[in-house]
Coordinates of N, CA and C in Angstrom, one line a residue:
Chain M
M21 N -62.8 188.0 304.4 CA -61.6 188.8 304.4 C -60.5 188.2 303.6
A22 N -59.9 188.9 302.7 CA -58.8 188.4 302.0 C -57.6 188.3 302.9
A23 N -56.8 187.2 302.7 CA -55.6 187.0 303.6 C -54.6 188.0 303.2
S24 N -54.0 188.6 304.3 CA -52.9 189.6 304.0 C -51.7 188.9 303.4
R25 N -50.8 189.6 302.9 CA -49.6 189.0 302.3 C -48.8 188.2 303.3
E26 N -48.7 188.7 304.5 CA -47.9 188.0 305.5 C -48.4 186.6 305.9
D27 N -49.7 186.4 305.8 CA -50.3 185.1 306.0 C -49.9 184.1 304.9
V28 N -49.9 184.6 303.7 CA -49.7 183.8 302.5 C -48.2 183.3 302.5
K29 N -47.4 184.1 303.0 CA -45.9 183.8 303.0 C -45.7 182.4 303.7
F30 N -46.4 182.0 304.6 CA -46.1 180.8 305.4 C -47.0 179.6 304.9
L31 N -47.7 179.8 303.8 CA -48.5 178.7 303.3 C -47.6 177.5 302.8
S32 N -46.4 177.9 302.3 CA -45.5 176.8 301.9 C -44.3 176.8 302.8
N33 N -43.7 175.7 303.0 CA -42.5 175.6 303.9 C -41.3 176.4 303.3
P34 N -40.9 177.4 304.1 CA -39.8 178.2 303.5 C -38.5 177.4 303.4
K35 N -38.3 176.3 304.1 CA -37.1 175.6 304.1 C -37.0 174.6 302.9
I36 N -38.0 174.6 302.1 CA -38.1 173.5 301.1 C -37.0 173.6 300.0
G37 N -36.7 174.8 299.6 CA -35.7 174.9 298.6 C -34.3 174.9 299.1
L38 N -34.1 175.0 300.4 CA -32.7 175.1 300.9 C -32.0 173.8 300.9
R39 N -30.7 173.9 300.6 CA -29.9 172.7 300.7 C -29.1 172.7 302.0
R40 N -28.9 171.5 302.6 CA -28.1 171.5 303.8 C -26.6 171.7 303.4
K41 N -25.9 172.4 304.2 CA -24.6 172.8 303.9 C -23.7 171.6 304.0
K42 N -22.8 171.4 303.0 CA -21.8 170.3 303.1 C -20.7 170.6 304.0
Y43 N -20.1 169.6 304.6 CA -19.0 169.9 305.5 C -18.0 168.8 305.3
C44 N -16.7 169.1 305.8 CA -15.7 168.1 305.7 C -15.8 167.2 306.9
R45 N -16.1 165.9 306.8 CA -16.3 165.1 307.9 C -15.0 164.8 308.7
F46 N -13.9 164.9 308.0 CA -12.6 164.6 308.7 C -12.3 165.8 309.6
R47 N -12.6 167.0 309.2 CA -12.4 168.1 310.1 C -13.4 168.1 311.2
K48 N -14.7 167.8 310.9 CA -15.7 167.9 311.8 C -15.5 166.9 313.0
F49 N -15.1 165.6 312.6 CA -15.0 164.6 313.6 C -13.5 164.4 314.1
G50 N -12.6 165.2 313.6 CA -11.2 165.2 314.0 C -10.5 163.9 313.6
I51 N -10.8 163.4 312.4 CA -10.1 162.2 311.9 C -8.9 162.7 311.2
K52 N -7.7 162.3 311.7 CA -6.4 162.8 311.2 C -5.8 161.8 310.2
Y53 N -6.1 160.6 310.3 CA -5.5 159.6 309.4 C -6.5 158.7 308.7
I54 N -6.3 158.6 307.5 CA -7.3 157.8 306.7 C -6.6 156.4 306.4
D55 N -7.1 155.4 306.9 CA -6.5 154.1 306.7 C -6.9 153.5 305.4
Y56 N -5.9 153.1 304.6 CA -6.1 152.5 303.3 C -6.6 151.1 303.4
K57 N -6.5 150.5 304.5 CA -6.9 149.1 304.7 C -8.4 149.0 305.0
D58 N -9.0 150.1 305.3 CA -10.4 150.2 305.7 C -11.3 150.4 304.5
A59 N -11.5 149.3 303.7 CA -12.2 149.5 302.4 C -13.6 149.9 302.6
E60 N -14.2 149.5 303.7 CA -15.6 149.8 303.9 C -15.8 151.3 304.1
F61 N -14.9 151.9 304.8 CA -15.0 153.3 305.0 C -14.8 154.1 303.7
L62 N -13.8 153.6 302.9 CA -13.4 154.3 301.7 C -14.6 154.2 300.6
L63 N -15.4 153.2 300.8 CA -16.5 153.0 299.9 C -17.4 154.2 299.8
Q64 N -17.4 155.0 300.9 CA -18.3 156.2 300.9 C -17.8 157.3 299.9
F65 N -16.6 157.2 299.5 CA -16.1 158.3 298.7 C -15.9 157.9 297.2
I66 N -16.4 156.7 296.8 CA -16.3 156.3 295.4 C -17.8 156.0 294.9
N67 N -17.9 156.2 293.6 CA -19.2 155.9 293.1 C -19.4 154.5 292.7
E68 N -20.5 154.2 292.1 CA -20.8 152.8 291.8 C -19.8 152.1 290.9
Q69 N -19.1 152.9 290.1 CA -18.1 152.4 289.1 C -16.7 152.3 289.8
G70 N -16.6 152.7 291.0 CA -15.3 152.7 291.7 C -14.5 154.0 291.4
K71 N -15.2 155.0 290.9 CA -14.5 156.3 290.7 C -14.5 157.1 292.0
I72 N -13.4 157.9 292.2 CA -13.4 158.7 293.3 C -14.3 159.9 293.1
L73 N -15.1 160.2 294.1 CA -16.1 161.3 293.9 C -15.4 162.6 294.1
P74 N -15.8 163.7 293.4 CA -15.2 165.0 293.5 C -15.5 165.7 294.8
R75 N -14.7 166.6 295.1 CA -14.9 167.4 296.4 C -16.2 168.1 296.4
R76 N -16.7 168.5 295.2 CA -17.9 169.1 295.0 C -19.1 168.3 295.6
I77 N -18.9 167.0 295.6 CA -20.0 166.1 296.1 C -19.6 165.6 297.5
T78 N -18.4 165.3 297.8 CA -18.1 164.7 299.1 C -18.0 165.9 300.2
G79 N -17.7 167.1 299.7 CA -17.6 168.2 300.7 C -16.4 168.2 301.5
N80 N -15.4 167.4 301.2 CA -14.2 167.3 302.0 C -13.3 168.6 301.7
S81 N -12.5 168.9 302.7 CA -11.6 170.0 302.5 C -10.5 169.4 301.6
L82 N -9.7 170.4 301.0 CA -8.8 170.0 300.0 C -7.7 169.0 300.6
K83 N -7.3 169.3 301.8 CA -6.3 168.5 302.4 C -6.7 167.0 302.6
Y84 N -7.9 166.8 303.1 CA -8.4 165.5 303.3 C -8.9 164.8 302.1
Q85 N -9.4 165.6 301.1 CA -9.7 165.0 299.8 C -8.5 164.4 299.2
R86 N -7.4 165.1 299.3 CA -6.1 164.6 298.7 C -5.7 163.3 299.4
R87 N -5.8 163.3 300.8 CA -5.4 162.1 301.5 C -6.3 160.9 301.3
M88 N -7.6 161.3 301.2 CA -8.6 160.2 300.9 C -8.3 159.6 299.5
A89 N -8.0 160.5 298.5 CA -7.7 159.9 297.2 C -6.5 159.0 297.2
T90 N -5.5 159.4 298.0 CA -4.3 158.6 298.1 C -4.7 157.2 298.7
A91 N -5.5 157.3 299.8 CA -5.9 156.1 300.4 C -6.7 155.1 299.5
V92 N -7.5 155.7 298.7 CA -8.3 154.9 297.7 C -7.4 154.3 296.7
K93 N -6.4 155.0 296.3 CA -5.5 154.5 295.3 C -4.6 153.4 295.9
R94 N -4.2 153.5 297.1 CA -3.5 152.4 297.8 C -4.3 151.2 298.0
A95 N -5.6 151.4 298.3 CA -6.5 150.3 298.5 C -6.7 149.6 297.2
R96 N -6.7 150.3 296.1 CA -6.9 149.7 294.8 C -5.7 148.8 294.5
H97 N -4.5 149.3 294.8 CA -3.3 148.6 294.5 C -3.3 147.2 295.2
L98 N -3.8 147.3 296.5 CA -3.8 146.0 297.3 C -5.1 145.2 297.0
A99 N -5.8 145.5 296.0 CA -7.0 144.8 295.6 C -8.1 144.8 296.7
M100 N -8.1 145.8 297.5 CA -9.2 145.9 298.5 C -10.4 146.7 297.9
L101 N -10.1 147.5 296.9 CA -11.1 148.2 296.1 C -10.8 147.9 294.7
P102 N -11.8 147.8 293.9 CA -11.6 147.6 292.4 C -11.2 148.9 291.7
F103 N -10.4 148.7 290.6 CA -10.1 149.8 289.8 C -11.4 150.2 289.0
V104 N -12.1 149.2 288.5 CA -13.3 149.5 287.8 C -14.4 148.5 288.4
G105 N -15.5 149.0 288.6 CA -16.5 148.1 289.2 C -17.9 148.4 288.5
D106 N -18.8 147.5 288.9 CA -20.1 147.7 288.4 C -21.1 147.4 289.6
L107 N -22.0 148.4 289.8 CA -22.9 148.2 290.9 C -22.2 147.9 292.3
L108 N -21.3 148.7 292.6 CA -20.6 148.5 293.9 C -21.5 148.7 295.1
K109 N -22.5 149.6 294.9 CA -23.3 149.9 296.0 C -24.7 149.3 295.8
Chain G
M4 N 13.4 158.3 314.7 CA 12.8 157.0 314.2 C 11.7 157.2 313.2
R5 N 11.8 156.5 312.1 CA 10.7 156.6 311.1 C 9.9 155.3 311.2
H6 N 8.6 155.5 311.1 CA 7.7 154.4 311.1 C 7.3 154.0 309.7
Y7 N 7.2 152.8 309.4 CA 6.8 152.3 308.1 C 5.8 151.2 308.3
E8 N 5.1 150.9 307.3 CA 4.1 149.8 307.3 C 4.2 149.1 306.0
V9 N 4.4 147.8 306.0 CA 4.4 147.0 304.8 C 3.2 146.1 304.8
T10 N 2.4 146.1 303.8 CA 1.2 145.2 303.6 C 1.5 144.3 302.4
F11 N 1.3 143.1 302.6 CA 1.6 142.2 301.4 C 0.5 141.1 301.3
I12 N 0.3 140.6 300.1 CA -0.6 139.5 299.9 C 0.1 138.3 299.5
V13 N -0.1 137.2 300.3 CA 0.5 135.9 300.1 C -0.4 135.1 299.2
D14 N 0.2 134.3 298.3 CA -0.5 133.4 297.5 C -1.3 132.4 298.3
P15 N -2.6 132.3 298.0 CA -3.5 131.4 298.8 C -3.3 129.9 298.5
V16 N -2.6 129.7 297.4 CA -2.4 128.3 296.9 C -1.5 127.5 297.9
L17 N -0.6 128.3 298.5 CA 0.4 127.7 299.4 C -0.3 127.1 300.6
S18 N 0.4 126.1 301.2 CA -0.1 125.5 302.4 C 0.0 126.4 303.6
G19 N -0.7 126.2 304.7 CA -0.6 127.1 305.8 C 0.8 127.3 306.4
D20 N 1.6 126.2 306.4 CA 3.0 126.3 306.9 C 3.8 127.2 306.0
E21 N 3.6 127.0 304.7 CA 4.4 127.8 303.7 C 4.0 129.3 303.8
V22 N 2.8 129.6 304.0 CA 2.4 131.0 304.2 C 3.0 131.6 305.4
K23 N 3.0 130.8 306.5 CA 3.6 131.2 307.8 C 5.1 131.5 307.6
S24 N 5.8 130.5 306.9 CA 7.2 130.6 306.7 C 7.6 131.8 305.9
T25 N 6.7 132.1 304.9 CA 6.9 133.3 304.0 C 6.9 134.6 304.9
A26 N 5.9 134.6 305.7 CA 5.7 135.8 306.6 C 6.9 135.9 307.6
E27 N 7.3 134.7 308.1 CA 8.5 134.7 309.0 C 9.7 135.2 308.3
H28 N 9.9 134.7 307.1 CA 11.0 135.1 306.3 C 11.1 136.6 306.1
I29 N 10.0 137.2 305.8 CA 10.0 138.7 305.6 C 10.3 139.4 306.9
Q30 N 9.7 138.9 308.0 CA 10.0 139.5 309.3 C 11.5 139.4 309.6
N31 N 12.1 138.2 309.4 CA 13.5 138.1 309.6 C 14.4 139.0 308.8
E32 N 13.9 139.2 307.5 CA 14.6 140.1 306.7 C 14.6 141.5 307.2
L33 N 13.5 141.9 307.7 CA 13.3 143.2 308.3 C 14.2 143.4 309.5
R34 N 14.2 142.3 310.4 CA 15.1 142.4 311.6 C 16.5 142.5 311.3
Q35 N 16.9 141.7 310.3 CA 18.3 141.7 309.9 C 18.8 143.1 309.4
A36 N 17.8 143.8 308.7 CA 18.2 145.1 308.2 C 18.2 146.1 309.3
G37 N 17.9 145.7 310.5 CA 18.0 146.7 311.6 C 16.7 147.4 311.9
A38 N 15.6 146.8 311.5 CA 14.3 147.4 311.8 C 13.8 146.8 313.1
E39 N 13.0 147.6 313.8 CA 12.4 147.1 315.0 C 10.9 146.9 314.7
L40 N 10.5 145.7 314.8 CA 9.1 145.4 314.5 C 8.2 145.9 315.6
V41 N 7.2 146.7 315.2 CA 6.2 147.2 316.2 C 5.0 146.3 316.3
A42 N 4.5 145.8 315.2 CA 3.4 144.9 315.2 C 3.3 144.1 313.9
V43 N 2.8 142.9 314.1 CA 2.6 142.1 312.9 C 1.1 141.7 313.0
D44 N 0.4 142.1 311.9 CA -1.0 141.9 311.9 C -1.4 141.0 310.8
E45 N -2.1 139.9 311.1 CA -2.5 139.0 310.1 C -3.9 139.2 309.8
L46 N -4.2 139.8 308.6 CA -5.6 140.1 308.2 C -6.3 138.9 307.7
G47 N -5.6 137.9 307.4 CA -6.3 136.6 307.0 C -6.6 136.6 305.5
L48 N -7.4 135.5 305.2 CA -7.7 135.3 303.8 C -8.9 136.2 303.4
R49 N -8.7 136.9 302.3 CA -9.7 137.8 301.8 C -9.9 137.7 300.4
Q50 N -11.1 138.0 299.9 CA -11.4 138.0 298.5 C -10.8 139.3 297.9
L51 N -10.1 139.1 296.8 CA -9.5 140.2 296.1 C -10.6 140.9 295.3
A52 N -10.4 142.2 295.1 CA -11.4 143.0 294.4 C -11.3 142.7 292.8
Y53 N -10.2 142.3 292.4 CA -10.0 141.9 291.0 C -8.9 140.8 291.0
P54 N -8.9 139.9 290.0 CA -7.9 138.8 290.0 C -6.5 139.3 289.8
I55 N -5.5 138.8 290.6 CA -4.1 139.1 290.4 C -3.4 137.7 290.1
N56 N -2.7 137.6 289.1 CA -2.0 136.4 288.7 C -3.0 135.2 288.7
K57 N -4.2 135.4 288.2 CA -5.2 134.4 288.2 C -5.7 133.9 289.5
R58 N -5.4 134.6 290.6 CA -5.9 134.3 291.9 C -7.0 135.2 292.3
S59 N -8.0 134.7 292.9 CA -9.2 135.6 293.3 C -9.2 135.8 294.8
S60 N -8.3 135.2 295.5 CA -8.2 135.6 296.9 C -6.8 135.6 297.4
G61 N -6.5 136.1 298.6 CA -5.2 136.2 299.0 C -5.1 136.3 300.6
I62 N -3.9 136.0 301.1 CA -3.8 136.1 302.6 C -3.0 137.4 302.9
Y63 N -3.7 138.3 303.6 CA -3.1 139.6 303.8 C -2.3 139.7 305.1
Y64 N -1.2 140.3 305.1 CA -0.4 140.5 306.3 C 0.0 142.0 306.3
C65 N 0.1 142.5 307.5 CA 0.5 143.9 307.6 C 1.5 144.0 308.8
I66 N 2.7 144.5 308.5 CA 3.8 144.6 309.5 C 4.2 146.1 309.6
E67 N 4.1 146.5 310.9 CA 4.6 147.9 311.1 C 5.9 147.8 311.8
F68 N 6.8 148.6 311.3 CA 8.2 148.6 311.9 C 8.8 150.0 311.9
K69 N 9.8 150.2 312.7 CA 10.5 151.5 312.8 C 12.0 151.3 312.7
C70 N 12.6 152.3 312.1 CA 14.1 152.2 311.9 C 14.7 153.6 311.8
E71 N 16.0 153.7 312.1 CA 16.6 155.0 312.0 C 16.8 155.4 310.5
S72 N 17.5 154.5 309.8 CA 17.8 154.8 308.4 C 17.1 153.7 307.5
A73 N 16.6 154.2 306.4 CA 15.8 153.3 305.6 C 16.5 153.1 304.2
A74 N 17.9 153.2 304.3 CA 18.6 153.1 303.0 C 18.4 151.7 302.4
W75 N 18.1 150.7 303.3 CA 18.0 149.3 302.8 C 16.6 149.0 302.2
L76 N 15.7 150.0 302.3 CA 14.3 149.7 301.9 C 14.2 149.3 300.4
G77 N 15.0 150.0 299.6 CA 15.0 149.7 298.2 C 15.3 148.2 297.9
K78 N 16.3 147.8 298.6 CA 16.8 146.4 298.5 C 15.6 145.4 299.0
F79 N 15.1 145.8 300.1 CA 14.0 145.0 300.6 C 12.8 144.9 299.7
E80 N 12.5 146.0 299.0 CA 11.4 146.0 298.1 C 11.7 145.2 296.9
L81 N 13.0 145.2 296.5 CA 13.4 144.4 295.3 C 13.2 142.9 295.7
N82 N 13.6 142.5 296.9 CA 13.4 141.2 297.3 C 11.9 140.8 297.4
M83 N 11.1 141.7 297.8 CA 9.6 141.5 297.8 C 9.1 141.3 296.4
T84 N 9.6 142.0 295.4 CA 9.2 141.9 294.0 C 9.6 140.5 293.5
R85 N 10.8 140.1 293.9 CA 11.3 138.8 293.4 C 10.6 137.6 294.1
N86 N 10.1 137.8 295.2 CA 9.4 136.7 296.0 C 8.2 136.3 295.2
E87 N 8.3 135.0 294.7 CA 7.1 134.6 293.9 C 5.9 134.1 294.7
R88 N 6.1 134.0 296.0 CA 5.0 133.7 296.9 C 4.0 134.8 297.1
L89 N 4.5 136.0 296.8 CA 3.7 137.2 297.1 C 2.9 137.7 295.8
L90 N 1.7 138.1 296.0 CA 1.0 138.6 294.9 C 1.2 140.1 294.8
R91 N 1.2 140.8 295.9 CA 1.3 142.3 295.9 C 2.0 142.7 297.2
Y92 N 2.6 143.9 297.2 CA 3.0 144.4 298.5 C 3.0 145.9 298.4
L93 N 2.9 146.6 299.5 CA 2.9 148.0 299.5 C 3.6 148.5 300.8
T94 N 4.6 149.3 300.6 CA 5.3 149.9 301.8 C 4.9 151.4 301.9
V95 N 4.5 151.8 303.1 CA 4.0 153.1 303.3 C 4.7 153.7 304.5
K96 N 5.1 155.0 304.4 CA 5.7 155.7 305.5 C 4.5 156.3 306.3
L97 N 4.5 156.0 307.6 CA 3.5 156.5 308.5 C 3.8 157.9 309.1
D98 N 2.9 158.8 309.0 CA 3.1 160.1 309.8 C 2.7 159.8 311.2
K99 N 2.8 160.9 312.0 CA 2.5 160.7 313.5 C 1.1 160.3 313.7
Y100 N 0.2 160.7 312.9 CA -1.2 160.4 313.0 C -1.4 158.9 312.7
G101 N -0.7 158.5 311.7 CA -0.8 157.1 311.3 C -0.3 156.2 312.4
V102 N 0.8 156.6 313.0 CA 1.4 155.8 314.1 C 0.3 155.7 315.3
K103 N -0.3 156.9 315.6 CA -1.2 156.9 316.6 C -2.5 156.1 316.3
Y104 N -2.9 156.2 315.1 CA -4.0 155.4 314.6 C -3.8 153.9 314.8
N105 N -2.6 153.5 314.4 CA -2.4 152.0 314.5 C -2.3 151.6 315.9
D106 N -1.7 152.5 316.7 CA -1.6 152.2 318.2 C -3.0 152.1 318.8
D107 N -3.8 153.1 318.5 CA -5.1 153.1 319.0 C -5.9 151.9 318.6
K108 N -5.7 151.5 317.3 CA -6.5 150.4 316.8 C -6.1 149.1 317.5
R109 N -4.8 149.0 317.7 CA -4.3 147.7 318.4 C -4.9 147.7 319.8
N110 N -5.0 148.8 320.5 CA -5.5 148.8 321.8 C -7.1 148.9 321.9
G111 N -7.7 148.8 320.7 CA -9.1 148.7 320.6 C -9.8 150.0 320.9
R112 N -9.1 151.2 320.7 CA -9.7 152.4 321.0 C -10.4 153.0 319.7
I113 N -10.1 152.4 318.6 CA -10.8 152.8 317.3 C -11.7 151.7 316.9
G114 N -12.8 152.1 316.4 CA -13.8 151.1 316.1 C -14.6 150.7 317.3
K115 N -14.3 151.4 318.4 CA -15.0 151.1 319.6 C -16.5 151.6 319.5
R116 N -16.7 152.7 318.8 CA -18.0 153.2 318.6 C -18.9 152.1 318.0
K117 N -18.3 151.5 316.9 CA -19.0 150.5 316.2 C -19.4 149.3 317.2
V118 N -18.3 148.9 317.9 CA -18.5 147.8 318.9 C -19.6 148.1 319.9
E119 N -19.5 149.4 320.4 CA -20.5 149.8 321.4 C -21.9 149.8 320.8
T120 N -22.0 150.3 319.6 CA -23.4 150.3 319.0 C -23.9 148.9 318.8
T121 N -23.0 148.0 318.3 CA -23.4 146.6 318.1 C -23.8 146.0 319.4
S122 N -22.9 146.2 320.5 CA -23.2 145.6 321.8 C -24.4 146.2 322.4
G123 N -24.6 147.5 322.1 CA -25.7 148.2 322.6 C -27.0 147.6 322.0
T124 N -27.0 147.4 320.7 CA -28.2 146.9 320.1 C -28.4 145.4 320.6
S125 N -27.3 144.7 320.8 CA -27.5 143.3 321.2 C -28.1 143.3 322.7
E126 N -27.6 144.3 323.5 CA -28.1 144.4 324.8 C -29.6 144.8 324.8
E127 N -29.9 145.7 323.9 CA -31.3 146.1 323.7 C -32.1 144.9 323.3
G128 N -31.5 144.1 322.4 CA -32.2 142.9 322.0 C -32.4 142.0 323.2
G129 N -31.3 141.9 324.0 CA -31.4 141.1 325.2 C -32.5 141.6 326.2
D130 N -32.6 142.9 326.3 CA -33.6 143.5 327.1 C -35.0 143.2 326.6
L131 N -35.0 143.3 325.3 CA -36.3 143.2 324.7 C -36.9 141.8 324.8
A132 N -35.9 140.8 324.6 CA -36.4 139.4 324.6 C -37.1 139.0 325.9
P133 N -36.4 139.3 327.1 CA -37.1 139.0 328.4 C -38.4 139.7 328.5
A134 N -38.5 141.0 328.0 CA -39.7 141.7 328.1 C -40.8 141.0 327.4
V135 N -40.4 140.5 326.2 CA -41.4 139.7 325.4 C -41.9 138.5 326.2
V136 N -40.8 137.8 326.8 CA -41.1 136.6 327.6 C -42.1 136.9 328.7
N137 N -41.8 138.1 329.4 CA -42.7 138.5 330.5 C -44.1 138.7 330.0
L138 N -44.2 139.3 328.9 CA -45.5 139.6 328.3 C -46.2 138.3 328.1
D139 N -45.5 137.3 327.5 CA -46.1 136.0 327.3 C -46.5 135.3 328.6
A140 N -45.6 135.5 329.6 CA -45.9 134.8 330.9 C -47.1 135.5 331.5

């Protein structure tokens, strides 16, 4: 017997092409203040060269992306994060 | 009342007493200007992310203070700039969440999760170790 179309549909995992939805972690976990002295935390939002990652990638809401960017810039001023880096991670 | 926070980096070449006196001096300056010190946090010697004035490390201090009027802040910052024992400084105005964050941090309510997980793992390690011992016995 040839398999009907409905059987064939589940031969491949239907979730395979789906991306998990990004979310703003500050909103989700209720973080109201971003500490510029916590370099380890801010390291999550910069790439290997020390550049601030765009909202497109971090998934932050505009408000917290702005605050995070300010915090990173403050941390850079205080030499807690580098302005330019190589292989930070 | 406005809350502010000033973080500064002291030259590591100075002796321990000189570093302390520098920090004391800044605290006195703040008090004289009419600020009420909330907390003085010594973050200690840290490696700088990039060299400043040919120094690769520095001693970090963070002072939180509150005052009614901050008209003197400009003068204070000028003094900080002229202070040759400092590598860098940054004065930041704290919003209510920042004040709460600092308060929580001082009382150990932030970073607790981390502490709990580390202590949890260590406890687990502690639990595991006797189990292993028992197995051996």
